[in-house]
């Protein structure tokens, strides 16, 4: 496909905030996609790697500026001026290319795969001359780009596409494009015959669309189709694959997708219970009650003697934990499995340590053996998704846990999560206290007959932790410091999310961050993490892409009209950086409201 065609869709997507319109535009594009489905589905979300692939484009704005300078011949100051004016390097690129193009003629048509390949190469280049090679790849694209193409190339390179295609929109669009949609759920334009979700008028000829009465039966059928696409995605994490299967094999193809050890699947998430009564009410009794360990989630895949580990962000961490790989090879009695558990730090005295003690092991790429010795870990497994070619996602939890117990040869370092089965609150409370005394965070209470739902916070399990637990918030902005702190970002603007994933600001944090790196998380470290994410700057305040998640402790939650969340934290202080948590899993406004009510 020509990149220009994708850009036309980007423009339409950018022009509307309505989810139904977006769904239609994406579905039309997918229908006309033939062999580059993988690239198109990724680029629609501004990505060149699937979400489980740890590689990032990681090109800083400064370098992009230079690429623009090479491609257009415009000097850096002028580009900077334009950037300040538009507040968006993508729009500046479009303007600059437009000026240049009045002087030259376009020679080539950019293809989607050319753009995709060049941007992906930017992320892959390592070693000598990296910067020059990256510049060349981007400048090459910009030299052949038309103005609007340049706008989206730049935004993609900066990992800031802003056309608002979330996972939900892609799922709905695939359903609309390729499955047999029940008649009363969608409208067909009488003039141009295009099928679109129920909206007032046709998106093309503005003709009023017929008002159709939705049938309850059709709605149920439609929800089943959406669920089939969602399930397929949760198992593969690959919209390209899901779209291709939907297109070529329809619903039955989607229903027959198998789990494959080697491709991570999204982990099941849990809700928070208000207390024991609430917990038992939500999961039913008797329930499984387990220690809630304060480590990080790990998914292990084994196939023919090959073992891989993934975090809950689906990033691969196999190399970082050689001891865990050895234990799995020795003590898991199977050659084909996917299991779910927690890696936890442990002190010399054998006590569980909080996550922050081992967080550095996740990113560590060198001196691994030293890390294994200095920061020892243990593993506790709590679920099983696949075993010997059998998909266990639909099996009840009690069965999955039995199957898990059947393949683990247990020892102190490596075993199933501590568990009791009970319907009695007093027994639960005693178990909770025992768990806390061992250094854990609380307990999980799980529904015994529930399936495994990848990727959703469905309430098949709930957590019980103490109420003043830290909130997980993402940094959306920061302010440069003054005086001796002027080299550092020193005050960090935090946000939670609403149910649509919109970021809602709820105050700033500066406390708990150190001046010296040896003392803990430092201003220097945060500045280094945030600099490549800067989107704009005004009066020393920068806006950054929401990526860095912090665990924030506080005294109290207060109502506050000054922030978009409507709440602010009293005395917020940094507990730790949560490098294992994706932005999609930060605290929700709903949780904040509940905590506010509870205090
Ligand atoms: P939270 O991070 O507060 O949403 O809590 C959920 C996390 O607790 C999971 O993603 C796991 O990493 C962790 N966890 C610790 N122990 C367990 C357990 N027994 N069962 C499930 N999750 C657990």
XYZ file of C-alpha atoms and ligand atoms in Angstrom, residues 267-272 289-298 312 340-344 380-383 397 401 417-418 440-446 457 463 465 469-470 472 578 580-581 585 591, ligand 1:
71
model
C -1.762 -11.568 32.008
C -5.020 -11.642 33.941
C -5.421 -8.683 36.275
C -7.245 -8.411 39.555
C -9.535 -5.868 41.156
C -9.223 -4.454 44.618
C -6.818 -17.308 49.354
C -3.143 -16.816 48.514
C -0.217 -14.728 49.705
C 0.107 -11.583 47.612
C 3.843 -11.377 47.050
C 5.454 -8.000 46.395
C 7.681 -8.923 43.494
C 7.036 -8.713 39.790
C 4.807 -10.749 37.575
C 6.524 -13.308 35.393
C 3.557 -8.195 32.676
C 2.198 -17.445 35.522
C 3.820 -16.367 38.776
C 5.846 -13.851 40.745
C 9.609 -13.347 41.119
C 10.373 -11.977 44.588
C 6.110 -18.517 43.417
C 3.837 -19.847 40.644
C 0.096 -19.343 40.781
C -1.437 -20.174 37.417
C -8.927 -22.066 38.345
C -3.812 -24.908 39.827
C 2.025 -19.722 45.847
C 1.000 -20.403 49.448
C 4.155 -9.700 51.657
C 1.642 -7.072 50.550
C -1.576 -8.830 51.554
C -3.587 -11.641 49.984
C -5.343 -12.494 46.725
C -8.798 -14.040 46.952
C -9.633 -16.033 43.813
C -9.334 -6.857 35.241
C -6.620 -8.294 46.169
C -4.096 -4.831 50.774
C -1.285 1.603 49.662
C 0.654 3.725 47.241
C 0.646 3.992 40.704
C 7.571 0.852 38.586
C 7.463 -3.296 35.201
C 4.081 -1.533 34.971
C -2.248 -0.374 34.412
C -9.829 3.606 42.468
P -1.410 -4.993 41.685
O -0.041 -4.837 41.106
O -1.613 -4.270 42.977
O -2.518 -4.741 40.665
O -1.593 -6.541 42.097
C -1.596 -7.580 41.181
C -0.243 -8.228 41.127
O 0.058 -8.945 42.316
C -0.153 -9.305 40.075
O 0.032 -8.754 38.795
C 1.042 -10.120 40.545
O 2.226 -9.570 40.015
C 1.055 -9.918 42.047
N 0.802 -11.145 42.826
C 1.478 -11.484 43.933
N 1.024 -12.631 44.437
C 0.029 -13.071 43.642
C -0.826 -14.223 43.661
N -0.771 -15.150 44.604
N -1.733 -14.331 42.648
C -1.813 -13.376 41.687
N -1.027 -12.278 41.621
C -0.108 -12.122 42.597
